[in-house]
Amino acid sequence: MSKQNTKNNQIITFQDKEITDKVYNQDKSKVLMLQYTSTKNPVITFKYQVVDVKTNKELKKGVFTGEKMEWLDNTTLKCTPHIGMVQKQSDEVLLESVPTKKKYIFIKID
């Protein structure tokens, strides 16, 4: 983020940043490589690739749009989708005590 001052106005600009991350699973046999652009938007489009460390063979490749990608265990990715704000129609709905639970998307790696 950078600031730029003018006489009476202050301009704030956000700079996008290209990020490449490598995340190893628990036994370090596979690596998850993520490429994404960091912006002020909470929704991120991840280009991901899972590679076997020993053989350097690509096991899985794709694109996921959401908030986060991480390892659940040695063979499964846990992906957190973005859940936006939901507007309630009436106060009657607000009185219900139904907990909102995040749902995850799981990607199995062979």
PDB file of C-alpha atoms in Angstrom:
ATOM      1  CA  MET A   1       0.000   0.000   0.000  1.00  0.00           C
ATOM      2  CA  SER A   2       1.344   3.437  -0.809  1.00  0.00           C
ATOM      3  CA  LYS A   3       0.134   6.910   0.081  1.00  0.00           C
ATOM      4  CA  GLN A   4       0.392   9.961  -2.095  1.00  0.00           C
ATOM      5  CA  ASN A   5      -0.391  13.453  -0.770  1.00  0.00           C
ATOM      6  CA  THR A   6      -1.685  16.272  -2.939  1.00  0.00           C
ATOM      7  CA  LYS A   7      -2.673  19.753  -1.763  1.00  0.00           C
ATOM      8  CA  ASN A   8      -6.120  18.888  -0.351  1.00  0.00           C
ATOM      9  CA  ASN A   9      -6.603  15.268  -1.332  1.00  0.00           C
ATOM     10  CA  GLN A  10      -4.954  12.145  -0.082  1.00  0.00           C
ATOM     11  CA  ILE A  11      -4.772   9.219  -2.508  1.00  0.00           C
ATOM     12  CA  ILE A  12      -4.249   5.693  -1.200  1.00  0.00           C
ATOM     13  CA  THR A  13      -3.445   2.948  -3.669  1.00  0.00           C
ATOM     14  CA  PHE A  14      -3.157  -0.778  -3.065  1.00  0.00           C
ATOM     15  CA  GLN A  15      -0.502  -2.683  -4.928  1.00  0.00           C
ATOM     16  CA  ASP A  16      -1.138  -6.241  -6.009  1.00  0.00           C
ATOM     17  CA  LYS A  17       1.592  -8.726  -5.193  1.00  0.00           C
ATOM     18  CA  GLU A  18       2.286 -12.020  -6.975  1.00  0.00           C
ATOM     19  CA  ILE A  19       2.982 -14.760  -4.424  1.00  0.00           C
ATOM     20  CA  THR A  20       4.365 -18.284  -4.819  1.00  0.00           C
ATOM     21  CA  ASP A  21       4.218 -20.564  -1.764  1.00  0.00           C
ATOM     22  CA  LYS A  22       5.476 -24.097  -1.175  1.00  0.00           C
ATOM     23  CA  VAL A  23       3.778 -26.046   1.614  1.00  0.00           C
ATOM     24  CA  TYR A  24       4.917 -29.566   2.513  1.00  0.00           C
ATOM     25  CA  ASN A  25       2.538 -32.185   3.896  1.00  0.00           C
ATOM     26  CA  GLN A  26       3.113 -33.703   7.358  1.00  0.00           C
ATOM     27  CA  ASP A  27       5.586 -36.399   6.303  1.00  0.00           C
ATOM     28  CA  LYS A  28       7.222 -34.115   3.703  1.00  0.00           C
ATOM     29  CA  SER A  29       6.559 -36.597   0.888  1.00  0.00           C
ATOM     30  CA  LYS A  30       4.460 -34.133  -1.154  1.00  0.00           C
ATOM     31  CA  VAL A  31       4.654 -30.399  -1.727  1.00  0.00           C
ATOM     32  CA  LEU A  32       1.729 -28.088  -2.480  1.00  0.00           C
ATOM     33  CA  MET A  33       2.795 -25.208  -4.719  1.00  0.00           C
ATOM     34  CA  LEU A  34       0.463 -22.223  -4.737  1.00  0.00           C
ATOM     35  CA  GLN A  35       0.524 -19.221  -7.069  1.00  0.00           C
ATOM     36  CA  TYR A  36      -1.843 -16.340  -6.385  1.00  0.00           C
ATOM     37  CA  THR A  37      -2.155 -12.571  -6.369  1.00  0.00           C
ATOM     38  CA  SER A  38      -2.461 -10.848  -3.002  1.00  0.00           C
ATOM     39  CA  THR A  39      -5.020  -8.040  -3.223  1.00  0.00           C
ATOM     40  CA  LYS A  40      -7.378  -6.252  -0.859  1.00  0.00           C
ATOM     41  CA  ASN A  41     -10.116  -8.673  -1.958  1.00  0.00           C
ATOM     42  CA  PRO A  42     -10.649 -11.602   0.480  1.00  0.00           C
ATOM     43  CA  VAL A  43     -11.420 -13.975  -2.408  1.00  0.00           C
ATOM     44  CA  ILE A  44      -8.223 -15.460  -3.844  1.00  0.00           C
ATOM     45  CA  THR A  45      -7.780 -17.486  -7.017  1.00  0.00           C
ATOM     46  CA  PHE A  46      -5.150 -20.137  -6.305  1.00  0.00           C
ATOM     47  CA  LYS A  47      -3.341 -21.990  -9.071  1.00  0.00           C
ATOM     48  CA  TYR A  48      -2.157 -25.111  -7.297  1.00  0.00           C
ATOM     49  CA  GLN A  49       0.071 -28.047  -8.088  1.00  0.00           C
ATOM     50  CA  VAL A  50       0.912 -31.053  -5.903  1.00  0.00           C
ATOM     51  CA  VAL A  51       4.252 -32.743  -6.602  1.00  0.00           C
ATOM     52  CA  ASP A  52       5.768 -35.932  -5.169  1.00  0.00           C
ATOM     53  CA  VAL A  53       9.073 -34.887  -3.582  1.00  0.00           C
ATOM     54  CA  LYS A  54      10.959 -38.144  -4.316  1.00  0.00           C
ATOM     55  CA  THR A  55      10.042 -38.602  -7.980  1.00  0.00           C
ATOM     56  CA  ASN A  56       9.294 -34.944  -8.815  1.00  0.00           C
ATOM     57  CA  LYS A  57       6.102 -36.237 -10.497  1.00  0.00           C
ATOM     58  CA  GLU A  58       3.030 -33.990 -10.689  1.00  0.00           C
ATOM     59  CA  LEU A  59       0.142 -35.634  -8.818  1.00  0.00           C
ATOM     60  CA  LYS A  60      -2.596 -33.003  -9.040  1.00  0.00           C
ATOM     61  CA  LYS A  61      -3.012 -29.596 -10.673  1.00  0.00           C
ATOM     62  CA  GLY A  62      -5.875 -27.122 -10.808  1.00  0.00           C
ATOM     63  CA  VAL A  63      -7.447 -23.808  -9.822  1.00  0.00           C
ATOM     64  CA  PHE A  64      -9.378 -23.069  -6.624  1.00  0.00           C
ATOM     65  CA  THR A  65     -11.122 -19.805  -5.744  1.00  0.00           C
ATOM     66  CA  GLY A  66     -11.645 -19.162  -2.042  1.00  0.00           C
ATOM     67  CA  GLU A  67      -9.892 -17.965   1.116  1.00  0.00           C
ATOM     68  CA  LYS A  68      -7.268 -20.593   1.932  1.00  0.00           C
ATOM     69  CA  MET A  69      -5.658 -23.878   0.873  1.00  0.00           C
ATOM     70  CA  GLU A  70      -3.734 -26.117   3.264  1.00  0.00           C
ATOM     71  CA  TRP A  71      -2.935 -29.754   4.013  1.00  0.00           C
ATOM     72  CA  LEU A  72      -5.495 -31.682   6.082  1.00  0.00           C
ATOM     73  CA  ASP A  73      -3.335 -34.819   6.208  1.00  0.00           C
ATOM     74  CA  ASN A  74      -0.688 -36.471   4.031  1.00  0.00           C
ATOM     75  CA  THR A  75      -3.061 -37.139   1.121  1.00  0.00           C
ATOM     76  CA  THR A  76      -5.832 -34.515   1.377  1.00  0.00           C
ATOM     77  CA  LEU A  77      -6.009 -30.761   0.763  1.00  0.00           C
ATOM     78  CA  LYS A  78      -8.431 -28.675   2.841  1.00  0.00           C
ATOM     79  CA  CYS A  79      -9.801 -25.712   0.879  1.00  0.00           C
ATOM     80  CA  THR A  80     -11.758 -22.919   2.539  1.00  0.00           C
ATOM     81  CA  PRO A  81     -14.332 -21.315   0.220  1.00  0.00           C
ATOM     82  CA  HIS A  82     -15.274 -17.663   0.633  1.00  0.00           C
ATOM     83  CA  ILE A  83     -18.635 -17.173   2.299  1.00  0.00           C
ATOM     84  CA  GLY A  84     -19.877 -13.634   1.760  1.00  0.00           C
ATOM     85  CA  MET A  85     -22.229 -11.593   3.866  1.00  0.00           C
ATOM     86  CA  VAL A  86     -25.831 -12.792   3.816  1.00  0.00           C
ATOM     87  CA  GLN A  87     -28.657 -10.352   4.407  1.00  0.00           C
ATOM     88  CA  LYS A  88     -31.483 -11.646   6.608  1.00  0.00           C
ATOM     89  CA  GLN A  89     -35.042 -11.003   5.421  1.00  0.00           C
ATOM     90  CA  SER A  90     -36.723 -10.448   8.791  1.00  0.00           C
ATOM     91  CA  ASP A  91     -36.073 -10.310  12.526  1.00  0.00           C
ATOM     92  CA  GLU A  92     -37.837 -13.655  12.840  1.00  0.00           C
ATOM     93  CA  VAL A  93     -34.943 -15.369  11.076  1.00  0.00           C
ATOM     94  CA  LEU A  94     -32.428 -13.612  13.339  1.00  0.00           C
ATOM     95  CA  LEU A  95     -34.074 -15.081  16.444  1.00  0.00           C
ATOM     96  CA  GLU A  96     -33.351 -18.623  15.326  1.00  0.00           C
ATOM     97  CA  SER A  97     -30.285 -20.034  16.991  1.00  0.00           C
ATOM     98  CA  VAL A  98     -28.929 -21.945  14.009  1.00  0.00           C
ATOM     99  CA  PRO A  99     -25.132 -21.813  14.081  1.00  0.00           C
ATOM    100  CA  THR A 100     -23.464 -20.970  10.803  1.00  0.00           C
ATOM    101  CA  LYS A 101     -20.796 -23.521  10.053  1.00  0.00           C
ATOM    102  CA  LYS A 102     -18.003 -23.154   7.525  1.00  0.00           C
ATOM    103  CA  LYS A 103     -17.983 -25.843   4.891  1.00  0.00           C
ATOM    104  CA  TYR A 104     -14.728 -27.028   3.446  1.00  0.00           C
ATOM    105  CA  ILE A 105     -13.837 -28.558   0.123  1.00  0.00           C
ATOM    106  CA  PHE A 106     -11.517 -31.545   0.276  1.00  0.00           C
ATOM    107  CA  ILE A 107      -9.253 -32.537  -2.597  1.00  0.00           C
ATOM    108  CA  LYS A 108      -7.870 -36.078  -2.418  1.00  0.00           C
ATOM    109  CA  ILE A 109      -4.352 -36.615  -3.761  1.00  0.00           C
ATOM    110  CA  ASP A 110      -3.634 -40.095  -5.164  1.00  0.00           C
TER     111      ASP A 110
END
